[in-house]
XYZ file of C-alpha atoms in Angstrom:
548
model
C 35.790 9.185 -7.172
C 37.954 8.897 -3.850
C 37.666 6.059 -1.701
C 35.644 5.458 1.707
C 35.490 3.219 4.020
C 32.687 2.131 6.020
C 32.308 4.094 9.613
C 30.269 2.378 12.395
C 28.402 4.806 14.326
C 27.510 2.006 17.099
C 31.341 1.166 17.596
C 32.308 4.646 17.631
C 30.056 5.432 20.072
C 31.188 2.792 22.442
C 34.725 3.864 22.013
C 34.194 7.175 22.567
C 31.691 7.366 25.208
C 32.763 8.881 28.774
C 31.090 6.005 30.553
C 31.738 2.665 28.896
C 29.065 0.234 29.386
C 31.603 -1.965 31.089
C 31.623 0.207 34.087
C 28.912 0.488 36.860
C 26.282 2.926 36.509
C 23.875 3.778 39.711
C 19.991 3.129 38.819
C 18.052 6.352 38.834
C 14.975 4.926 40.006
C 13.347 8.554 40.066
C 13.961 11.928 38.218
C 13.264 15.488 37.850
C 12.419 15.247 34.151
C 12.609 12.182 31.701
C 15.779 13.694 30.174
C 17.756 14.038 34.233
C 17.807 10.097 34.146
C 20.961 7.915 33.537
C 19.414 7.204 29.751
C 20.447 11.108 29.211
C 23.761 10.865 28.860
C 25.399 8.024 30.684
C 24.125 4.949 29.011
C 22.380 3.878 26.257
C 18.567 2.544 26.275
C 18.798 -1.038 26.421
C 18.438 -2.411 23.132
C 18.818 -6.484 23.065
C 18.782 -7.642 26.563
C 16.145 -6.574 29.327
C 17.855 -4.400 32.043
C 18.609 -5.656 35.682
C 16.447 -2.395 37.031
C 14.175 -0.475 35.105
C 13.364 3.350 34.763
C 10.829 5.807 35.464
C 7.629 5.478 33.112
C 7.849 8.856 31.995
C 11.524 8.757 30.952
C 10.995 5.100 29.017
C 7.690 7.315 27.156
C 10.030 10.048 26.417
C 13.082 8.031 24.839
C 10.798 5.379 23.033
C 8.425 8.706 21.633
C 11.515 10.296 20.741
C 13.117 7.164 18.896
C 9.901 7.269 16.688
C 10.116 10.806 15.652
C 12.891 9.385 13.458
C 9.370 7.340 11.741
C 7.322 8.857 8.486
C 4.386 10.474 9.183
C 1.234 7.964 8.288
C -0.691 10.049 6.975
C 2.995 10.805 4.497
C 3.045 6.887 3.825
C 1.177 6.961 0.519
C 2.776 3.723 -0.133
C 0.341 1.582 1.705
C -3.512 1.072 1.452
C -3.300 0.398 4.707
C -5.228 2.906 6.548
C -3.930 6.104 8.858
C -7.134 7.647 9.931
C -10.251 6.871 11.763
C -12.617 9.294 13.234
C -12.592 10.407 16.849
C -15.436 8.017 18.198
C -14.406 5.506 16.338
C -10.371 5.678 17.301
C -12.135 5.651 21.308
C -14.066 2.168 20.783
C -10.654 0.849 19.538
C -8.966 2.445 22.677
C -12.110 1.162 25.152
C -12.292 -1.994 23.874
C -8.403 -2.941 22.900
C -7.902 -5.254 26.016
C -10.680 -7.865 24.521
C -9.381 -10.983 22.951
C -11.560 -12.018 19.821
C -10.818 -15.659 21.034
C -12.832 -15.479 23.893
C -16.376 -15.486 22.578
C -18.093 -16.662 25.959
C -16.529 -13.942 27.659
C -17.155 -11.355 25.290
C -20.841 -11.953 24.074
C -21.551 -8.235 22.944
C -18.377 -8.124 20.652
C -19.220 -11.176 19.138
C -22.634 -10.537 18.162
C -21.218 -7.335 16.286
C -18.665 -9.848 14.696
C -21.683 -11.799 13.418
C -23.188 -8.612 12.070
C -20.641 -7.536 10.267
C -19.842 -11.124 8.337
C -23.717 -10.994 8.013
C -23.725 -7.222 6.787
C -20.196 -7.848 4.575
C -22.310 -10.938 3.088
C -25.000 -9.059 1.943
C -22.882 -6.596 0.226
C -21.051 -9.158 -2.024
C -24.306 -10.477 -3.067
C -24.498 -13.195 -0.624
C -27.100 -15.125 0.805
C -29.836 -15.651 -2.139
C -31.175 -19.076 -3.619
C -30.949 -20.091 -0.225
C -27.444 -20.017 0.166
C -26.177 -19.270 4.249
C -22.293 -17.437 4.190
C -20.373 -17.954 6.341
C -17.069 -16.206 7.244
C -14.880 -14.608 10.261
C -12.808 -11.803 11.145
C -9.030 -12.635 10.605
C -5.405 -10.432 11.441
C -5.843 -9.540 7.785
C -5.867 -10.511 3.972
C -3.258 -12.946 4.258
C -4.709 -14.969 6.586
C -7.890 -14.352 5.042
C -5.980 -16.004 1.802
C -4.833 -18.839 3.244
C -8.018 -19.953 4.469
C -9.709 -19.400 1.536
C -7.377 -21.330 -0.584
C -7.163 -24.286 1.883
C -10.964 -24.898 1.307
C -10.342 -24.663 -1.763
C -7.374 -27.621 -1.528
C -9.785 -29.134 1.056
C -12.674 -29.422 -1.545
C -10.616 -30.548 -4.396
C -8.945 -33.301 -2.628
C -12.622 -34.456 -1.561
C -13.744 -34.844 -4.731
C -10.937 -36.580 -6.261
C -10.875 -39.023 -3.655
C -14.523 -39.342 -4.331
C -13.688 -40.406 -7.916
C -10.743 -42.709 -7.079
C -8.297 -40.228 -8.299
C -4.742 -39.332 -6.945
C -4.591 -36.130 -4.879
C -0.731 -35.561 -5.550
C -0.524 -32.792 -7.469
C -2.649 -29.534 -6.579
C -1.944 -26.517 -8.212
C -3.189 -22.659 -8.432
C -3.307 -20.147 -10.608
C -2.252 -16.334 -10.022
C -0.963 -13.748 -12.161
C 2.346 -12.376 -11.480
C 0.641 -9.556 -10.070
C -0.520 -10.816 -7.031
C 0.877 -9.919 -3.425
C 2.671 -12.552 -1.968
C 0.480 -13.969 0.293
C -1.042 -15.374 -2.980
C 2.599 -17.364 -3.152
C 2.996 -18.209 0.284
C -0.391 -19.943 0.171
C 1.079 -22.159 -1.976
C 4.125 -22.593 -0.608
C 2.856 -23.259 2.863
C 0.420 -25.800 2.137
C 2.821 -27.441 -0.623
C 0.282 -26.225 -3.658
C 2.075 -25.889 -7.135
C 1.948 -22.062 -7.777
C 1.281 -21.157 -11.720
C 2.083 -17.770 -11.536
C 1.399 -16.461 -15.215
C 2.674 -13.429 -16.589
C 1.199 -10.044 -17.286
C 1.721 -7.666 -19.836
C 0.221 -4.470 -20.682
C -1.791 -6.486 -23.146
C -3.500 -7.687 -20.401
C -3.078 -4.531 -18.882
C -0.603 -5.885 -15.986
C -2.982 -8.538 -14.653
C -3.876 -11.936 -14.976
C -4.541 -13.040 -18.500
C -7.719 -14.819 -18.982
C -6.118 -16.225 -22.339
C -3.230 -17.792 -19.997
C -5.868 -19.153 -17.553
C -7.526 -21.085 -20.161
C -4.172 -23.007 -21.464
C -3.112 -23.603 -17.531
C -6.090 -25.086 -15.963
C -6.391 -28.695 -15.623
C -8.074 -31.519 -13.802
C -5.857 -30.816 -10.739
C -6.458 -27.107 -10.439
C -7.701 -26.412 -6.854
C -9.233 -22.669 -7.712
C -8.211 -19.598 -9.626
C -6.825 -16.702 -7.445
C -8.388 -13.593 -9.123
C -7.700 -10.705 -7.714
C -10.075 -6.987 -7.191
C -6.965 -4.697 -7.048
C -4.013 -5.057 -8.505
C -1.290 -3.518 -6.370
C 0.975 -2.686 -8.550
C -1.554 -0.355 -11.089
C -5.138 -0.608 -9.265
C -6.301 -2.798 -12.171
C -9.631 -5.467 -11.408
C -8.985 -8.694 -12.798
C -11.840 -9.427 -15.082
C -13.499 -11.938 -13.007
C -16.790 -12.592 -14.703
C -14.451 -13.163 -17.761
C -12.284 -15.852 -16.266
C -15.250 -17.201 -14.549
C -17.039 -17.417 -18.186
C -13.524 -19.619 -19.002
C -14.060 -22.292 -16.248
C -17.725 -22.499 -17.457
C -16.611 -23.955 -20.360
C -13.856 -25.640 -19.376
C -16.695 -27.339 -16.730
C -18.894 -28.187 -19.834
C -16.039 -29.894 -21.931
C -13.761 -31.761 -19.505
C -16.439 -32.171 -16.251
C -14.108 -30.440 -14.246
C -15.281 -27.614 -11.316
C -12.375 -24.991 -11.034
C -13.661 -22.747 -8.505
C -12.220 -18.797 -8.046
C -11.329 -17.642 -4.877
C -11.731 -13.256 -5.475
C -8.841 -11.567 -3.536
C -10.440 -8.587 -2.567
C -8.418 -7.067 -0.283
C -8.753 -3.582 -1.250
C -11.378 -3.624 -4.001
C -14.207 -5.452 -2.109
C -15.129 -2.169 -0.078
C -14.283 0.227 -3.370
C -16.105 -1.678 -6.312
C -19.909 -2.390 -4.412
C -19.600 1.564 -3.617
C -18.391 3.237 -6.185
C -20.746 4.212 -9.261
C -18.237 2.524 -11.440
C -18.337 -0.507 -9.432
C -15.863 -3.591 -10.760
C -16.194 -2.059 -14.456
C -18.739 -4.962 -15.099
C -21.867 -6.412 -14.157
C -20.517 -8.964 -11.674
C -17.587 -9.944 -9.968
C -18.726 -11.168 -6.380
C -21.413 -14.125 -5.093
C -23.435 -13.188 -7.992
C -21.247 -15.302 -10.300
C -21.960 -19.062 -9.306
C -18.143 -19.664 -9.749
C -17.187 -17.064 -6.853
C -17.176 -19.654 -3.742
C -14.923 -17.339 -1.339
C -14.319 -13.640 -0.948
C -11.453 -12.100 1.094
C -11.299 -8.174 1.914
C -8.849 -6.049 4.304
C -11.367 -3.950 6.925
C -7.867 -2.439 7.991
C -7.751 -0.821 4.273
C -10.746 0.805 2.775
C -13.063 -0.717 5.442
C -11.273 2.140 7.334
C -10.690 0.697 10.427
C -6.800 0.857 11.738
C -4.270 -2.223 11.074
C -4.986 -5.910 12.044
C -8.214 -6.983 10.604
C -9.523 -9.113 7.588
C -12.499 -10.687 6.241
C -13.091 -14.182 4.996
C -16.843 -14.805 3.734
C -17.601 -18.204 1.924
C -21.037 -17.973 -0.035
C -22.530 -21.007 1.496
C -21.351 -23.131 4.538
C -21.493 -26.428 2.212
C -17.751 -24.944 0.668
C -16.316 -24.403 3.867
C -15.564 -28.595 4.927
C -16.679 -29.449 8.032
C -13.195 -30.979 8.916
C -11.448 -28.097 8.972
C -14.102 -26.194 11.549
C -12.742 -26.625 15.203
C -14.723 -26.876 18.445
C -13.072 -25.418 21.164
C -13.934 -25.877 24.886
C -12.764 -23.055 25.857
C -13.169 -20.830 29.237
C -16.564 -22.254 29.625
C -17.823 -22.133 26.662
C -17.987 -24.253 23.304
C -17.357 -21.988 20.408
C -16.259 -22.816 16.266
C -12.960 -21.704 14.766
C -11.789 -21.809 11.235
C -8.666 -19.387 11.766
C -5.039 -19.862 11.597
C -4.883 -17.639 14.376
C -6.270 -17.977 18.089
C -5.757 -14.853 20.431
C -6.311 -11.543 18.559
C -7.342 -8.158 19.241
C -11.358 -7.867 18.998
C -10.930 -3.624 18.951
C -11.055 -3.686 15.228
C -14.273 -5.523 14.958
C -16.080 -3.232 16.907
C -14.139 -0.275 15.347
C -15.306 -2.387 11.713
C -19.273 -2.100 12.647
C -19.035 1.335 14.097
C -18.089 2.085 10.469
C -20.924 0.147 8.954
C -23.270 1.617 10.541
C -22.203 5.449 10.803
C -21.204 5.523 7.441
C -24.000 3.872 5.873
C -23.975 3.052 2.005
C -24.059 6.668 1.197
C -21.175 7.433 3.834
C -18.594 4.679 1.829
C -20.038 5.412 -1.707
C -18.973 9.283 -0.994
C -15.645 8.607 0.845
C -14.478 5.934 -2.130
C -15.670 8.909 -4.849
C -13.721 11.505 -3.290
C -10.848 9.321 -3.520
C -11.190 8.084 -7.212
C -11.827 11.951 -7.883
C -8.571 12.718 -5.635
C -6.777 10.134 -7.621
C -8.005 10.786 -11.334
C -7.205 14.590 -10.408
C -3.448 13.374 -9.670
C -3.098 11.388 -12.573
C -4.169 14.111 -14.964
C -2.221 16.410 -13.763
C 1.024 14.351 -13.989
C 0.459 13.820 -17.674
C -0.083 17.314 -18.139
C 3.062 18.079 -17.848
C 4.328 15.942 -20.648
C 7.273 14.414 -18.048
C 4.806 11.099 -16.736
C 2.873 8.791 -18.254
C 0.228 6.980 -15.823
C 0.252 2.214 -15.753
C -2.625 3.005 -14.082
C -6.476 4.003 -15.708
C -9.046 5.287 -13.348
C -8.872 8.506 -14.971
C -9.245 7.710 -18.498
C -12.579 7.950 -19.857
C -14.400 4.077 -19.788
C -12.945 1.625 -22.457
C -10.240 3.877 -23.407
C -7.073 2.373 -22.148
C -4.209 4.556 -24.172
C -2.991 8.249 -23.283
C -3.914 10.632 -26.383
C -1.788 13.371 -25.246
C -2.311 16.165 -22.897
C -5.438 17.971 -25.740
C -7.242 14.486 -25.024
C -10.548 14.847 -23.564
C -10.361 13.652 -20.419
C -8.900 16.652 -19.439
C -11.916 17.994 -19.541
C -14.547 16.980 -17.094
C -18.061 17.877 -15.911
C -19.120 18.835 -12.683
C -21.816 15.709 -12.737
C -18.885 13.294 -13.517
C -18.680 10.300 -11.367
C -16.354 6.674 -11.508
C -18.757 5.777 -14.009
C -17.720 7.839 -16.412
C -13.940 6.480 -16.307
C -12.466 2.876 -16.024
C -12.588 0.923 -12.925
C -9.984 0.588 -10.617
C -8.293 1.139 -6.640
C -7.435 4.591 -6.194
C -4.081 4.011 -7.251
C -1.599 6.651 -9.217
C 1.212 4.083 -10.906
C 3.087 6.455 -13.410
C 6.359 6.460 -14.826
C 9.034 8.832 -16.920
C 7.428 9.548 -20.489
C 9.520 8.578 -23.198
C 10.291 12.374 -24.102
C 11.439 13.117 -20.278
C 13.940 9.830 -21.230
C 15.264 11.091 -24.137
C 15.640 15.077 -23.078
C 16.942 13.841 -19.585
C 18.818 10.718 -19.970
C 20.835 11.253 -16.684
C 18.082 11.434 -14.162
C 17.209 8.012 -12.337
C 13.491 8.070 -11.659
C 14.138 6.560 -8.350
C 15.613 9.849 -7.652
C 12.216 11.436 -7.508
C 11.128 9.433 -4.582
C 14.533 9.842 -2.664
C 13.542 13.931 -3.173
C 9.903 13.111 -1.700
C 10.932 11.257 1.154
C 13.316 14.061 2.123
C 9.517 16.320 2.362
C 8.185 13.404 4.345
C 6.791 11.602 2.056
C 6.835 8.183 1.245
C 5.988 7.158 -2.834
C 7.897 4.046 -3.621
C 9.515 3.267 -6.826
C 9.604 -0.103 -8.324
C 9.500 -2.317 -11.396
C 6.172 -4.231 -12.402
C 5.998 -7.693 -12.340
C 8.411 -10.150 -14.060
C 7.937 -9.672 -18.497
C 7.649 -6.207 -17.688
C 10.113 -5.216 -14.675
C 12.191 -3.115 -17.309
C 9.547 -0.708 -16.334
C 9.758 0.927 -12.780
C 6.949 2.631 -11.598
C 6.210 5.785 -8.609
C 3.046 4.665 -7.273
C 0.917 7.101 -4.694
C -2.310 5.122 -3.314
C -5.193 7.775 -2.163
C -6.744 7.320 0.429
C -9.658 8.624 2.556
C -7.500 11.358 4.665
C -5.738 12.572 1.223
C -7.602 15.690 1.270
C -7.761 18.522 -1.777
C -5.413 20.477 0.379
C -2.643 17.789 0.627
C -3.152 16.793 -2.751
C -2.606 20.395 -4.451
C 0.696 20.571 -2.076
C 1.688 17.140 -3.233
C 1.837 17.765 -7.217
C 2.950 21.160 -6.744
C 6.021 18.786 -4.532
C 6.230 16.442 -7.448
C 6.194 19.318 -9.715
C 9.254 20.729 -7.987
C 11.042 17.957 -7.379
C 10.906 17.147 -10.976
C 12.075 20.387 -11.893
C 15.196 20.274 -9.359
C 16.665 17.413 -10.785
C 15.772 18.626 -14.200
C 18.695 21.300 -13.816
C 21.287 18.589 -12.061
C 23.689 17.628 -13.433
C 25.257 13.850 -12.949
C 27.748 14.653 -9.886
C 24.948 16.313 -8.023
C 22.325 13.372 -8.782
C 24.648 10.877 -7.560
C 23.996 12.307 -4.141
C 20.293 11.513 -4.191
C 20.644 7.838 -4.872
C 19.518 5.370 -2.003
C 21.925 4.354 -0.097
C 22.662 1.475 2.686
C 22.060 2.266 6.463
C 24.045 -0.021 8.542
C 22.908 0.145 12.322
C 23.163 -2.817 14.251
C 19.727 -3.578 14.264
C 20.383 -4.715 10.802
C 22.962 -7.426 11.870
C 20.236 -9.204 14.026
C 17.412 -8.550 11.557
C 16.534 -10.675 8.200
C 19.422 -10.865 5.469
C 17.459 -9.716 2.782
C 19.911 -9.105 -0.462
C 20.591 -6.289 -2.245
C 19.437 -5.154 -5.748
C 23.085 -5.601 -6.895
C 22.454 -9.260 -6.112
C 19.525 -9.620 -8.725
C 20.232 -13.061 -10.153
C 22.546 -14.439 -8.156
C 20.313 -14.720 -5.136
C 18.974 -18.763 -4.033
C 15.443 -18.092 -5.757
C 15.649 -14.995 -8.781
C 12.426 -13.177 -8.113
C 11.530 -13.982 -11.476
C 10.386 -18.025 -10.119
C 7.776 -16.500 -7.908
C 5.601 -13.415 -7.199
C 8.426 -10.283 -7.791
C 7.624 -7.924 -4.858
C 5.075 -7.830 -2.208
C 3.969 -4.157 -2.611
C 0.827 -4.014 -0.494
């Protein structure tokens, strides 16, 4: 192979430009057409420092909406669980409404009572609010803040009680499987809590091992992080299981190790679905559960920037960490790490509540398990994937049986129920026979193909003890209709088959490569995947990838 150097597209176009940016340029103050001002062709939009004048509204709209053509489509980005779509109504309350700060409650009494309904109404769902038990919970910018404050009660609590009994409060730690998005980690990190991050396996089907919980607990274990969703293959952590664990490990030692449930996607799938968390319980129902997190901006369907943080009684939220604020003439309680944040997606969060219904979510999360076991099949009917993930294999069976197994079947009556429990996730891999018949095609290929047809399917390993393994996942959500998912296989389908009849020289053109704008010289370092092992902190000390 020849050599290259590096070219520099931003220093080239400096050199070569007909009006350096060293020489004066008149403002245009007004213009014909967005495209007649001096952003056309004399100078640059201004990219680090504000400009001494400014520019016609409709030109700035025109360059900035033109700069994000160069962004995927959302609805493309099957990467994220993050939601892309909300109905028309809906989308308008967010619009109405998206001046109002969620901090000021006096100001804003109509938007807070709906904030109040919907902890009250989120509550209920998770089983909340018998024995005579009051939750209590708040809106938050998302998960990870949802997270944090769940896991600082639980610090919060622990340290109470071992200063109760006399005891040291030096050494807090958590558990979390190696699985868990890194919020999970930065928890930890940020509030200087000992992270056991265990490892997975597909013994434990690539979430946290109850057998590893039981030999890591101890008597200064501040809560287990269990989590409803697994990122990486849509797995539910067995939560009544582990909870069953800490029971006994209550009964023999006299210690309480309470589980904080990160449900950021799962906690409005599993109360929905007819398949619900694959067991009888995994929310307030299990004494254990003290706090449950969930993402509205996910399959609450409401657009990015809210969470939910709901504690099952007020007694495990401590007092000392609840703030009164005088505040614009009013006294109101906070328990968030955030203060000023858009109140749009609470409203936007209710609307959903109550035009959906329990019927409305129970039929949007069906259609997309259906849309999602539908994908999955079909990939291992053509013999060149195997699915991590197992939404679409019939319940309890957790190993493929070939493309003549019956699953392939189906009934028009089926439901979730009828298969295991799990996100809407499609994690699937090369099959060994694709391997060994095509030993020169890089799987990572595949998703450079689908990005060039817009869309975005990420390929990565699984966590640390299994990262040999890299995965394609494709997370369905509510706006993944039949239509786009019968165009989708048929583009994995012939994608697949393209590189199929490559040969090496032509796949080395559809490896990733490095874009170097100068954006990248004033954003984060980062490191490359050359760099695995020789970075400060090997990914395999912490949680490997956040993947969310």
């Amino acid at each position: 192979m020849s050599l290259a150097r590096h070219i520099d597209p931003d220093e080239l176009i400096h050199t070569y430009h007909d009006t350096p940016h060293k020489h004066h340029v008149k403002n245009t103050t007004s213009s014909v057409t967005p495209y007649s001002t001096r952003y056309a062709s004399q100078q640059e939009i201004p990219k680090f420092r504000i400009p001494q004048e400014g520019a016609p509204a409709d030109a700035v709209h025109e360059l900035l909406k033109d700069e994000l053509d160069l962004d995927g489509k959302p609805n493309l980005n099957l990467a994220s669980f993050v939601g892309t779509y909300m109905e028309r109504d809906g989308a308008d309350l967010v619009v109405e409404n998206i001046s109002k700060n969620l901090a000021d409650a006096d100001e804003y009494p109509a938007m807070m009572a709906m904030h109040t309904r919907c902890v009250s109404m989120i509550a209920h769902l998770w089983g909340g609010g018998n024995n005579g038990e009051h939750p209590i919970g708040s809106a938050t910018t998302g998960s990870s803040e949802a997270i944090h404050l769940g896991g600082l009660a639980m610090k919060r609590r622990w340290q109470e009680r071992r200063k109760a009994a006399g005891k040291d409060t030096l050494k807090p730690n958590i558990i979390m499987g190696a699985n868990a998005q890194v919020a999970l980690e930065k928890f930890a990190r940020y509030f200087e809590v000992e992270p056991r991050i265990l490892e997975v396996s597909e013994k434990s089907q690539y979430r946290l091992d109850p057998e590893l919980v039981k030999k890591n607990i101890d008597e200064n274990t501040i809560g287990v992080f269990v989590i409803l969703g697994s990122t990486y293959t849509g797995h539910y952590e067995p939560v009544e299981e582990i909870s069953n664990i800490l029971d006994t490990y209550e009964k023999e030692t006299g210690t309480d190790i309470p589980i904080h449930v990160d449900a950021a996607s799962g906690g409005f799938i599993a109360p929905f679905t007819n398949v619900h968390a694959g067991g009888p319980k995994w929310d307030f129902r299990l004494p254990r559960v003290k706090s449950i997190n969930t993402s509205g901006h996910k399959f609450g369907l409401v657009y990015a920037g809210l969470g939910w943080i709901i504690y099952r009684d007020e007694k495990y939220l401590p007092k000392h960490l609840i703030f009164e604020l005088q505040y614009l003439g009013g006294v109101e309680q906070s328990y968030t790490l955030n203060f000023s944040r858009p109140g749009a997606q609470v409203i936007a969060q209710y609307y959903n509540l109550i035009h959906l219904g329990f019927n409305g979510y129970r039929a949007i999360m069906e259609n997309c398990l259906s849309n999602a076991r539908l994908l999955s099949k079909t990939l291992e009917a053509t013999g060149w994937y195997l699915c991590v993930s197992e939404i679409h294999r019939k319940k309890g069976e957790h190993v493929f049986q070939g493309v003549s197994e019956a699953v392939f079947g189906g009934k028009d009556s089926e439901t979730s129920a009828d298969y295991n429990a799990g996100l809407p996730v499609v994690a699937f891999h090369f099959s060994d026979t694709f391997k060994k018949d095509y030993p020169h095609v890089k799987q990572e290929s595949v998703s450079t193909l689908l990005r060039a047809r817009q869309y975005i399917i990420p390929n990565y390993p699984l966590p640390p003890s299994c990262q040999k393994t890299e995965i394609l996942r494709v997370v369905v959500r509510e706006s993944m209709s039949m239509n786009l998912l019968n165009r989708l296989i048929s583009d994995i389908i012939s994608v697949t088959e393209s590189l199929m009849r490559s040969d090496v020289q032509d796949l080395s053109a559809f490896q990733p490569g490095t874009s170097h704008t100068i954006e990248k010289q004033h954003s984060s370092k980062g490191f490359a995947a050359q760099m695995k092992g020789l970075v400060e902190r090997p990914m395999p000390g912490g949680i490997h990838k956040s993947v969310c």
